[in-house]
Coordinates of N, CA and C and ligand atoms in Angstrom, one line a residue:
M1 N 0.8 -1.2 0.0 CA 0.0 0.0 0.0 C 0.9 1.2 0.0
M2 N 0.5 2.2 -0.7 CA 1.4 3.3 -1.0 C 1.8 4.2 0.2
W3 N 0.8 4.5 1.1 CA 1.2 5.4 2.1 C 2.2 4.8 3.0
L4 N 2.3 3.5 3.1 CA 3.3 2.8 4.0 C 4.7 3.1 3.5
T5 N 4.9 3.4 2.2 CA 6.2 3.6 1.6 C 6.6 5.1 1.8
G6 N 5.7 5.8 2.5 CA 6.1 7.2 2.8 C 5.4 8.2 1.9
T7 N 4.7 7.7 0.9 CA 4.0 8.7 0.0 C 2.9 9.4 0.7
N8 N 2.9 10.6 0.6 CA 1.8 11.4 1.2 C 0.5 11.0 0.5
P9 N -0.5 10.5 1.2 CA -1.7 10.1 0.5 C -2.3 11.2 -0.3
I10 N -2.2 12.4 0.1 CA -2.8 13.5 -0.7 C -2.2 13.6 -2.0
S11 N -0.9 13.2 -2.2 CA -0.3 13.3 -3.5 C -0.9 12.3 -4.5
L12 N -1.7 11.4 -3.9 CA -2.3 10.4 -4.8 C -3.6 11.0 -5.4
L13 N -4.0 12.1 -4.8 CA -5.3 12.7 -5.3 C -5.1 13.0 -6.8
S14 N -6.0 12.5 -7.6 CA -5.9 12.8 -9.0 C -7.1 13.5 -9.5
Q15 N -6.9 14.2 -10.5 CA -8.1 14.9 -11.1 C -8.2 14.4 -12.5
F16 N -9.4 14.0 -12.9 CA -9.6 13.5 -14.2 C -9.5 14.6 -15.2
T17 N -8.6 14.4 -16.2 CA -8.4 15.5 -17.2 C -9.3 15.4 -18.4
G18 N -9.9 14.2 -18.6 CA -10.8 14.1 -19.7 C -10.1 13.7 -21.0
G19 N -10.6 12.7 -21.7 CA -10.0 12.3 -23.0 C -8.8 11.5 -23.0
G20 N -7.9 11.7 -22.0 CA -6.6 11.0 -22.0 C -6.8 9.6 -21.6
Q21 N -5.8 8.7 -21.9 CA -5.8 7.3 -21.6 C -5.1 7.1 -20.2
T22 N -4.3 8.0 -19.8 CA -3.6 7.8 -18.6 C -4.2 8.7 -17.5
T23 N -4.1 8.2 -16.2 CA -4.5 9.0 -15.1 C -3.5 10.1 -14.8
Q24 N -3.9 11.2 -14.7 CA -3.1 12.3 -14.4 C -3.1 12.5 -12.9
V25 N -1.9 12.4 -12.3 CA -1.8 12.7 -10.9 C -1.3 14.1 -10.8
D26 N -2.2 14.9 -10.3 CA -2.0 16.4 -10.4 C -1.3 16.8 -9.1
T27 N 0.0 16.9 -9.1 CA 0.8 17.2 -7.9 C 0.6 18.6 -7.5
N28 N 0.0 19.4 -8.3 CA -0.3 20.8 -7.9 C -1.6 20.9 -7.2
Y29 N -2.3 19.8 -7.2 CA -3.7 19.8 -6.6 C -3.6 20.3 -5.2
Q30 N -4.4 21.3 -4.9 CA -4.5 21.8 -3.5 C -5.6 21.2 -2.8
A31 N -5.3 20.3 -2.0 CA -6.4 19.6 -1.2 C -6.8 20.6 -0.1
T32 N -8.1 20.5 0.2 CA -8.6 21.3 1.3 C -8.2 20.6 2.6
A33 N -8.3 21.3 3.7 CA -7.9 20.7 5.0 C -8.8 19.5 5.3
E34 N -10.1 19.6 4.9 CA -11.0 18.5 5.1 C -10.6 17.3 4.3
E35 N -10.2 17.5 3.0 CA -9.8 16.4 2.2 C -8.5 15.7 2.7
E36 N -7.6 16.5 3.2 CA -6.4 16.0 3.8 C -6.7 15.1 5.0
Q37 N -7.6 15.6 5.8 CA -8.0 14.8 7.0 C -8.7 13.5 6.6
L38 N -9.5 13.6 5.5 CA -10.2 12.3 5.0 C -9.2 11.4 4.5
A39 N -8.2 11.9 3.8 CA -7.2 11.0 3.2 C -6.4 10.3 4.2
E40 N -6.0 11.1 5.2 CA -5.2 10.5 6.4 C -6.1 9.4 7.0
F41 N -7.3 9.7 7.3 CA -8.2 8.8 8.0 C -8.4 7.5 7.2
T42 N -8.5 7.7 5.8 CA -8.7 6.5 4.9 C -7.5 5.6 5.0
S43 N -6.3 6.2 5.0 CA -5.1 5.4 5.1 C -5.0 4.6 6.4
V44 N -5.4 5.3 7.5 CA -5.3 4.6 8.8 C -6.3 3.4 8.8
V45 N -7.5 3.7 8.3 CA -8.5 2.6 8.3 C -8.0 1.4 7.5
L46 N -7.5 1.7 6.3 CA -7.1 0.7 5.4 C -5.9 -0.1 6.0
A47 N -5.0 0.5 6.7 CA -3.9 -0.2 7.4 C -4.5 -1.1 8.4
D48 N -5.5 -0.7 9.1 CA -6.2 -1.5 10.1 C -6.9 -2.7 9.5
T49 N -7.5 -2.5 8.3 CA -8.2 -3.7 7.7 C -7.1 -4.7 7.3
E50 N -5.9 -4.2 7.0 CA -4.8 -5.1 6.6 C -4.4 -6.0 7.8
D51 N -4.3 -5.3 9.0 CA -3.9 -6.1 10.2 C -4.9 -7.2 10.4
V52 N -6.2 -6.8 10.3 CA -7.3 -7.8 10.6 C -7.3 -8.9 9.6
W53 N -7.3 -8.5 8.3 CA -7.5 -9.6 7.3 C -6.3 -10.5 7.2
N54 N -5.1 -9.9 7.5 CA -3.9 -10.7 7.5 C -4.0 -11.8 8.6
S55 N -4.7 -11.5 9.7 CA -4.8 -12.5 10.8 C -5.9 -13.4 10.5
L56 N -6.9 -13.1 9.6 CA -8.0 -13.9 9.4 C -7.9 -14.8 8.1
M57 N -7.1 -14.4 7.2 CA -7.1 -15.1 5.9 C -5.6 -15.5 5.5
D58 N -5.4 -16.8 5.2 CA -4.1 -17.2 4.7 C -3.9 -16.6 3.4
G59 N -2.7 -16.1 3.2 CA -2.3 -15.6 1.9 C -3.0 -14.3 1.5
Y60 N -3.4 -13.6 2.5 CA -4.1 -12.3 2.2 C -3.0 -11.3 1.6
R61 N -3.4 -10.7 0.5 CA -2.5 -9.6 0.0 C -3.3 -8.3 0.0
E62 N -2.6 -7.3 0.3 CA -3.2 -6.0 0.5 C -3.7 -5.3 -0.8
P63 N -4.8 -4.7 -0.7 CA -5.3 -4.0 -1.9 C -4.6 -2.6 -2.1
G64 N -4.5 -2.1 -3.3 CA -4.0 -0.7 -3.4 C -5.1 0.3 -3.1
L65 N -4.6 1.5 -2.9 CA -5.6 2.6 -2.6 C -5.4 3.7 -3.5
V66 N -6.5 4.2 -4.1 CA -6.4 5.4 -4.9 C -7.5 6.4 -4.4
L67 N -7.0 7.5 -3.9 CA -7.9 8.6 -3.5 C -8.1 9.5 -4.6
F68 N -9.3 9.9 -4.8 CA -9.5 10.9 -5.9 C -10.7 11.8 -5.6
T69 N -10.6 12.9 -6.4 CA -11.8 13.8 -6.4 C -12.1 14.1 -7.9
G70 N -13.3 14.3 -8.2 CA -13.7 14.6 -9.5 C -13.9 13.3 -10.4
G71 N -12.9 12.7 -10.8 CA -13.0 11.5 -11.6 C -11.6 10.8 -11.6
V72 N -11.7 9.5 -12.1 CA -10.4 8.7 -12.1 C -10.6 7.6 -13.1
E73 N -9.4 7.1 -13.6 CA -9.4 6.0 -14.5 C -8.9 4.8 -13.7
S74 N -9.6 3.6 -14.0 CA -9.1 2.4 -13.3 C -9.1 1.3 -14.3
A75 N -8.6 0.1 -14.0 CA -8.7 -1.0 -14.9 C -10.1 -1.4 -15.2
C76 N -11.0 -0.9 -14.4 CA -12.5 -1.2 -14.6 C -13.1 -0.1 -15.4
G77 N -12.4 0.9 -15.9 CA -13.0 2.0 -16.6 C -12.9 3.3 -15.9
N78 N -13.5 4.3 -16.5 CA -13.5 5.6 -15.9 C -14.6 5.7 -14.8
A79 N -14.3 6.5 -13.8 CA -15.3 6.7 -12.8 C -15.4 8.1 -12.5
S80 N -16.5 8.6 -12.1 CA -16.7 10.0 -11.7 C -17.2 9.9 -10.2
S81 N -17.3 11.1 -9.7 CA -17.8 11.2 -8.3 C -19.2 10.6 -8.2
A82 N -19.9 10.5 -9.3 CA -21.3 10.0 -9.3 C -21.2 8.5 -9.0
T83 N -20.1 7.8 -9.3 CA -19.9 6.4 -9.0 C -19.8 6.1 -7.5
G84 N -19.2 7.0 -6.8 CA -19.0 6.7 -5.4 C -17.7 5.8 -5.2
P85 N -17.4 5.4 -4.0 CA -16.3 4.6 -3.8 C -16.5 3.2 -4.4
F86 N -15.4 2.6 -4.9 CA -15.6 1.3 -5.5 C -14.3 0.5 -5.4
Y87 N -14.4 -0.8 -5.7 CA -13.3 -1.7 -5.7 C -13.2 -2.2 -7.1
C88 N -12.0 -2.2 -7.7 CA -11.7 -2.7 -9.0 C -10.9 -4.0 -9.0
P89 N -11.5 -5.2 -9.3 CA -10.8 -6.4 -9.2 C -9.7 -6.5 -10.2
G90 N -9.8 -5.8 -11.3 CA -8.8 -5.8 -12.4 C -7.4 -5.3 -11.9
D91 N -7.4 -4.3 -11.1 CA -6.1 -3.8 -10.5 C -6.0 -4.0 -9.0
E92 N -7.0 -4.6 -8.4 CA -7.1 -4.9 -7.0 C -6.8 -3.6 -6.2
K93 N -7.5 -2.6 -6.6 CA -7.4 -1.3 -5.8 C -8.7 -0.8 -5.3
V94 N -8.7 -0.2 -4.2 CA -9.9 0.4 -3.6 C -9.8 1.9 -4.0
Y95 N -10.9 2.3 -4.7 CA -11.0 3.7 -5.1 C -11.9 4.5 -4.2
I96 N -11.4 5.5 -3.6 CA -12.2 6.2 -2.6 C -12.3 7.7 -3.1
D97 N -13.5 8.0 -3.3 CA -13.8 9.4 -3.8 C -14.1 10.2 -2.5
L98 N -13.2 11.2 -2.3 CA -13.3 11.9 -1.0 C -14.5 12.8 -0.9
S99 N -15.0 13.2 -2.1 CA -16.2 14.1 -2.1 C -17.4 13.2 -1.7
F100 N -17.4 11.9 -1.9 CA -18.5 11.0 -1.5 C -18.6 11.1 0.0
F101 N -17.5 11.1 0.7 CA -17.5 11.2 2.2 C -18.2 12.4 2.7
Q102 N -17.9 13.5 1.9 CA -18.5 14.8 2.3 C -20.0 14.7 2.1
D103 N -20.4 14.1 0.9 CA -21.8 14.0 0.5 C -22.5 13.1 1.5
M104 N -21.9 12.0 2.0 CA -22.5 11.1 2.9 C -23.2 11.8 4.0
G105 N -22.5 12.7 4.6 CA -23.1 13.5 5.7 C -24.1 14.4 5.2
R106 N -23.8 15.1 4.2 CA -24.7 16.2 3.8 C -26.0 15.7 3.1
K107 N -25.8 14.7 2.2 CA -27.0 14.3 1.4 C -27.7 13.0 2.0
L108 N -26.9 12.1 2.5 CA -27.5 10.8 3.0 C -27.7 10.8 4.5
G109 N -27.3 11.8 5.1 CA -27.5 11.8 6.6 C -26.6 10.8 7.4
A110 N -25.6 10.3 6.7 CA -24.7 9.3 7.4 C -23.5 10.1 7.9
H111 N -23.5 10.4 9.2 CA -22.5 11.3 9.7 C -21.5 10.4 10.5
G112 N -20.3 11.0 10.7 CA -19.3 10.4 11.6 C -18.2 9.6 10.9
D113 N -17.1 9.5 11.6 CA -15.9 8.9 11.0 C -16.1 7.4 10.9
F114 N -16.9 6.8 11.8 CA -17.1 5.4 11.6 C -18.0 5.0 10.4
A115 N -18.8 5.9 10.0 CA -19.6 5.8 8.8 C -18.7 5.6 7.6
Q116 N -17.6 6.5 7.6 CA -16.6 6.4 6.5 C -15.8 5.1 6.6
A117 N -15.5 4.7 7.8 CA -14.7 3.5 8.0 C -15.5 2.3 7.5
Y118 N -16.8 2.3 7.7 CA -17.6 1.3 7.2 C -17.5 1.2 5.6
V119 N -17.6 2.3 5.0 CA -17.5 2.3 3.5 C -16.2 1.7 3.0
I120 N -15.1 2.1 3.7 CA -13.7 1.6 3.3 C -13.7 0.1 3.6
A121 N -14.2 -0.3 4.7 CA -14.2 -1.8 5.1 C -15.1 -2.6 4.1
H122 N -16.1 -2.0 3.6 CA -17.0 -2.7 2.7 C -16.3 -2.9 1.4
E123 N -15.5 -1.9 0.9 CA -14.8 -2.1 -0.3 C -13.7 -3.1 -0.2
V124 N -13.0 -3.1 1.0 CA -12.0 -4.2 1.3 C -12.7 -5.5 1.4
G125 N -14.0 -5.6 1.8 CA -14.8 -6.8 1.7 C -14.8 -7.4 0.3
H126 N -15.0 -6.5 -0.7 CA -15.0 -6.9 -2.1 C -13.6 -7.5 -2.5
H127 N -12.6 -6.9 -1.9 CA -11.2 -7.4 -2.2 C -11.1 -8.9 -1.6
V128 N -11.6 -9.1 -0.4 CA -11.6 -10.4 0.2 C -12.3 -11.4 -0.8
Q129 N -13.4 -10.9 -1.3 CA -14.2 -11.8 -2.3 C -13.4 -12.0 -3.6
R130 N -12.6 -11.1 -3.9 CA -11.7 -11.3 -5.1 C -10.7 -12.4 -4.8
L131 N -10.1 -12.3 -3.6 CA -9.1 -13.2 -3.2 C -9.6 -14.7 -3.1
D132 N -10.8 -14.8 -2.6 CA -11.3 -16.2 -2.4 C -12.2 -16.7 -3.6
G133 N -12.2 -15.9 -4.6 CA -12.8 -16.4 -5.9 C -14.3 -16.1 -6.0
T134 N -14.9 -15.5 -5.0 CA -16.4 -15.3 -5.0 C -16.7 -14.3 -6.1
L135 N -15.9 -13.2 -6.2 CA -16.2 -12.1 -7.1 C -16.2 -12.7 -8.6
D136 N -15.2 -13.5 -8.9 CA -15.1 -14.1 -10.2 C -16.3 -15.0 -10.5
R137 N -16.6 -15.8 -9.5 CA -17.7 -16.7 -9.6 C -19.0 -16.0 -10.0
V138 N -19.3 -14.9 -9.3 CA -20.5 -14.1 -9.6 C -20.4 -13.4 -11.0
Q139 N -19.2 -12.8 -11.2 CA -19.1 -12.1 -12.5 C -19.2 -13.0 -13.7
S140 N -18.8 -14.3 -13.6 CA -18.9 -15.2 -14.7 C -20.3 -15.5 -15.1
K141 N -21.3 -15.1 -14.2 CA -22.7 -15.4 -14.5 C -23.4 -14.2 -15.2
R142 N -22.6 -13.1 -15.3 CA -23.2 -11.9 -15.9 C -23.6 -12.2 -17.4
G143 N -24.8 -11.9 -17.7 CA -25.3 -12.1 -19.1 C -25.7 -13.5 -19.3
K144 N -25.5 -14.4 -18.4 CA -25.9 -15.8 -18.5 C -27.2 -16.1 -17.7
L145 N -27.6 -15.2 -16.9 CA -28.8 -15.4 -16.1 C -29.8 -14.3 -16.4
P146 N -31.1 -14.6 -16.2 CA -32.0 -13.5 -16.3 C -31.6 -12.3 -15.4
E147 N -31.9 -11.1 -15.8 CA -31.4 -10.0 -15.0 C -31.8 -10.0 -13.6
A148 N -33.0 -10.3 -13.3 CA -33.5 -10.3 -11.9 C -32.7 -11.3 -11.1
E149 N -32.3 -12.5 -11.7 CA -31.6 -13.5 -11.0 C -30.1 -13.1 -10.7
F150 N -29.6 -12.4 -11.7 CA -28.2 -11.9 -11.6 C -28.2 -10.8 -10.5
N151 N -29.2 -9.9 -10.5 CA -29.3 -8.9 -9.5 C -29.3 -9.5 -8.1
R152 N -30.0 -10.6 -8.0 CA -30.1 -11.3 -6.7 C -28.7 -11.8 -6.2
L153 N -27.9 -12.3 -7.2 CA -26.5 -12.6 -6.8 C -25.7 -11.4 -6.4
M154 N -25.9 -10.3 -7.1 CA -25.2 -9.1 -6.7 C -25.6 -8.6 -5.3
V155 N -26.8 -8.8 -5.0 CA -27.3 -8.4 -3.6 C -26.5 -9.3 -2.6
M156 N -26.4 -10.6 -2.9 CA -25.7 -11.5 -2.0 C -24.2 -11.1 -1.9
L157 N -23.7 -10.7 -3.0 CA -22.3 -10.2 -3.0 C -22.1 -9.0 -2.1
E158 N -23.0 -8.0 -2.3 CA -22.9 -6.8 -1.5 C -23.2 -7.0 0.0
L159 N -24.2 -7.9 0.3 CA -24.4 -8.1 1.7 C -23.3 -8.8 2.4
Q160 N -22.6 -9.7 1.6 CA -21.4 -10.3 2.2 C -20.3 -9.3 2.4
A161 N -20.2 -8.3 1.6 CA -19.2 -7.3 1.8 C -19.5 -6.5 3.0
D162 N -20.8 -6.3 3.2 CA -21.3 -5.6 4.5 C -20.9 -6.4 5.7
F163 N -21.2 -7.7 5.6 CA -20.8 -8.7 6.6 C -19.3 -8.6 7.0
Y164 N -18.5 -8.6 5.9 CA -17.1 -8.6 6.1 C -16.6 -7.2 6.8
A165 N -17.4 -6.2 6.4 CA -17.1 -4.9 7.1 C -17.4 -5.0 8.6
G166 N -18.4 -5.7 8.9 CA -18.8 -5.9 10.3 C -17.7 -6.8 11.0
V167 N -17.2 -7.8 10.3 CA -16.2 -8.7 10.9 C -14.9 -7.9 11.2
W168 N -14.6 -7.0 10.3 CA -13.4 -6.1 10.5 C -13.7 -5.3 11.8
A169 N -14.9 -4.7 11.9 CA -15.2 -3.8 13.0 C -15.1 -4.6 14.3
H170 N -15.5 -5.8 14.3 CA -15.4 -6.7 15.5 C -14.0 -6.9 15.9
H171 N -13.1 -7.2 15.0 CA -11.7 -7.5 15.3 C -10.9 -6.2 15.6
T172 N -11.2 -5.2 15.0 CA -10.5 -3.9 15.3 C -10.8 -3.5 16.7
Q173 N -12.1 -3.7 17.1 CA -12.5 -3.4 18.4 C -11.8 -4.2 19.4
K174 N -11.6 -5.5 19.1 CA -11.0 -6.4 20.0 C -9.5 -6.1 20.2
I175 N -8.8 -5.7 19.0 CA -7.4 -5.4 19.1 C -7.1 -4.1 19.6
N176 N -7.9 -3.1 19.1 CA -7.5 -1.7 19.5 C -8.5 -1.0 20.5
N177 N -9.6 -1.7 20.7 CA -10.6 -1.1 21.6 C -10.9 0.4 21.2
S178 N -11.0 0.6 19.8 CA -11.0 1.9 19.3 C -12.4 2.5 19.1
L179 N -13.4 1.7 19.2 CA -14.7 2.2 19.0 C -15.2 3.1 20.1
E180 N -15.8 4.2 19.8 CA -16.3 5.1 20.8 C -17.8 4.9 20.8
P181 N -18.4 5.3 21.9 CA -19.9 5.2 21.9 C -20.5 5.9 20.7
G182 N -21.4 5.2 20.1 CA -22.1 5.8 18.9 C -21.5 5.4 17.6
D183 N -20.2 4.8 17.6 CA -19.6 4.4 16.4 C -20.4 3.3 15.7
L184 N -20.8 2.3 16.4 CA -21.6 1.3 15.8 C -22.8 1.8 15.1
D185 N -23.5 2.7 15.8 CA -24.7 3.3 15.2 C -24.4 4.1 14.0
E186 N -23.2 4.7 14.0 CA -22.8 5.5 12.7 C -22.7 4.5 11.6
A187 N -22.1 3.4 11.8 CA -21.9 2.4 10.7 C -23.2 1.8 10.3
L188 N -24.0 1.5 11.3 CA -25.3 0.9 10.9 C -26.2 1.9 10.2
N189 N -26.1 3.1 10.6 CA -26.9 4.2 9.9 C -26.4 4.4 8.5
A190 N -25.0 4.3 8.3 CA -24.4 4.4 7.0 C -24.9 3.3 6.1
A191 N -24.8 2.0 6.7 CA -25.2 0.9 5.9 C -26.6 1.0 5.5
S192 N -27.5 1.5 6.4 CA -28.9 1.5 6.0 C -29.2 2.7 5.1
S193 N -28.3 3.8 5.1 CA -28.6 4.9 4.3 C -28.2 4.7 2.8
V194 N -27.4 3.7 2.6 CA -27.0 3.3 1.2 C -27.7 2.1 0.7
G195 N -28.8 1.7 1.4 CA -29.7 0.6 1.0 C -30.3 1.0 -0.3
D196 N -30.5 0.0 -1.2 CA -31.1 0.3 -2.5 C -32.5 0.9 -2.4
D197 N -33.3 0.4 -1.4 CA -34.6 0.9 -1.3 C -34.6 2.4 -1.0
R198 N -33.7 2.8 0.0 CA -33.7 4.2 0.3 C -33.2 5.0 -0.8
L199 N -32.1 4.6 -1.5 CA -31.5 5.4 -2.6 C -32.5 5.5 -3.7
Q200 N -33.2 4.3 -4.0 CA -34.1 4.3 -5.1 C -35.3 5.2 -4.9
K201 N -35.8 5.2 -3.7 CA -37.0 6.0 -3.3 C -36.6 7.4 -3.4
Q202 N -35.4 7.8 -3.0 CA -34.9 9.2 -3.0 C -34.9 9.6 -4.5
A203 N -34.4 8.7 -5.3 CA -34.2 9.1 -6.7 C -35.4 9.1 -7.6
T204 N -36.3 8.1 -7.4 CA -37.4 7.9 -8.3 C -38.8 8.0 -7.6
G205 N -38.8 7.9 -6.2 CA -40.0 8.0 -5.5 C -40.7 6.6 -5.4
R206 N -40.1 5.6 -6.0 CA -40.7 4.3 -5.8 C -39.7 3.2 -5.7
I207 N -40.1 2.0 -5.3 CA -39.1 0.9 -5.1 C -39.4 -0.3 -6.0
V208 N -38.4 -0.7 -6.7 CA -38.5 -1.9 -7.6 C -37.5 -3.0 -7.1
P209 N -38.0 -3.9 -6.2 CA -37.1 -4.8 -5.6 C -36.2 -5.6 -6.6
D210 N -36.8 -6.0 -7.8 CA -36.0 -6.8 -8.7 C -34.7 -6.1 -9.2
S211 N -34.7 -4.8 -9.2 CA -33.6 -4.1 -9.7 C -32.5 -3.8 -8.6
F212 N -32.8 -4.3 -7.4 CA -31.9 -4.1 -6.3 C -30.6 -4.8 -6.6
T213 N -29.5 -4.1 -6.4 CA -28.2 -4.8 -6.5 C -27.4 -4.7 -5.2
H214 N -27.8 -4.0 -4.2 CA -27.1 -3.9 -3.0 C -27.8 -4.4 -1.7
G215 N -29.1 -4.6 -1.8 CA -29.8 -5.0 -0.6 C -30.5 -3.8 0.0
T216 N -31.5 -4.1 0.8 CA -32.3 -3.1 1.4 C -31.6 -2.5 2.6
S217 N -32.0 -1.4 3.1 CA -31.4 -0.8 4.3 C -31.4 -1.8 5.5
E218 N -32.5 -2.5 5.6 CA -32.6 -3.5 6.8 C -31.6 -4.6 6.6
Q219 N -31.5 -5.1 5.3 CA -30.6 -6.2 5.1 C -29.1 -5.8 5.3
R220 N -28.8 -4.6 4.8 CA -27.4 -4.1 4.9 C -27.0 -4.0 6.3
S221 N -27.8 -3.3 7.1 CA -27.4 -3.1 8.5 C -27.4 -4.5 9.3
R222 N -28.3 -5.4 8.9 CA -28.4 -6.7 9.6 C -27.2 -7.5 9.4
W223 N -26.7 -7.5 8.1 CA -25.5 -8.4 7.8 C -24.3 -7.7 8.4
F224 N -24.2 -6.4 8.4 CA -23.1 -5.8 9.1 C -23.0 -6.1 10.6
K225 N -24.2 -6.1 11.2 CA -24.3 -6.4 12.6 C -23.9 -7.8 12.9
L226 N -24.3 -8.7 12.1 CA -24.0 -10.2 12.3 C -22.5 -10.3 12.3
G227 N -21.8 -9.7 11.3 CA -20.4 -9.7 11.3 C -19.7 -9.1 12.5
F228 N -20.3 -8.0 12.9 CA -19.8 -7.3 14.1 C -20.0 -8.1 15.4
D229 N -21.1 -8.7 15.5 CA -21.4 -9.4 16.7 C -20.6 -10.7 16.8
T230 N -20.4 -11.4 15.7 CA -19.7 -12.7 15.8 C -18.2 -12.6 15.4
G231 N -17.8 -11.8 14.5 CA -16.4 -11.7 14.0 C -16.0 -13.0 13.3
D232 N -17.0 -13.8 13.0 CA -16.7 -15.2 12.4 C -17.0 -15.2 10.9
V233 N -15.9 -15.2 10.1 CA -16.0 -15.1 8.7 C -16.9 -16.3 8.1
T234 N -16.9 -17.4 8.8 CA -17.6 -18.5 8.2 C -19.1 -18.3 8.2
L235 N -19.6 -17.3 9.0 CA -21.1 -17.1 9.1 C -21.6 -16.2 8.0
G236 N -20.7 -15.8 7.1 CA -21.1 -14.8 6.1 C -21.5 -15.3 4.7
D237 N -21.9 -16.6 4.7 CA -22.2 -17.2 3.4 C -23.6 -16.7 2.9
T238 N -23.7 -15.5 2.4 CA -25.0 -15.0 2.0 C -25.6 -15.8 0.9
F239 N -24.7 -16.5 0.1 CA -25.2 -17.2 -1.1 C -26.0 -18.4 -0.7
N240 N -25.8 -18.9 0.5 CA -26.6 -20.1 1.0 C -27.4 -19.8 2.2
A241 N -27.6 -18.5 2.5 CA -28.3 -18.2 3.7 C -29.8 -18.5 3.6
R242 N -30.4 -18.9 4.6 CA -31.9 -19.2 4.6 C -32.6 -17.9 4.5
R243 N -32.1 -16.9 5.2 CA -32.7 -15.6 5.1 C -31.7 -14.6 4.7
L244 N -32.0 -13.9 3.5 CA -31.0 -13.0 3.0 C -31.1 -11.7 3.7
Ligands
LIG1 ZN1 -20.2 -3.0 -2.7

């Protein structure tokens, strides 16, 4: 991971210049104090996920981190701030859009640093799925299943990443005792504020369950909580769960 080598995370902030095939890292980019704080925080949380996942998973290798504002290019294509944070299996990097963190509080009502930690841990959850083959297994079904069925697999994938975020929170609490009162609620609130039903209703005023690809608010916070309460990775098999 880059910041461990002494690179200032803020120097990784890139701005999409449009049209070009290479990512421009704009070293003249003037980060705001808030962005610098978010970048620092992101690095600390990512390092913490590495400690936890190294202890839980044989052969764990760390994901890369790209912080950006505006837009960015990845092995998975171009992304803008509208995409939000994401994980790209092609280059095994976690892409964190710092403006999304600012929006989380302002637009989604998900406040607090632990809400941001949950988002990072969720993306790292996708990296875990990449390493154990789950991500490839689901992706290989794309276009081969009816859309509603594939969407259901995507929901299982997303809820498992929420579960893994909870597993991380469980272990970081055990190791560092770092959770403050209210932190768990911040994460649960964040998980539920990015539920498909909530986002869809906000965007369109109605809810279409078949098109869900992330799970409902209730499902997202419930799977996170199961991970947090147990810390047991074996309990996160959303693909064979009796109740999703
Ligand atoms: Zn996800």
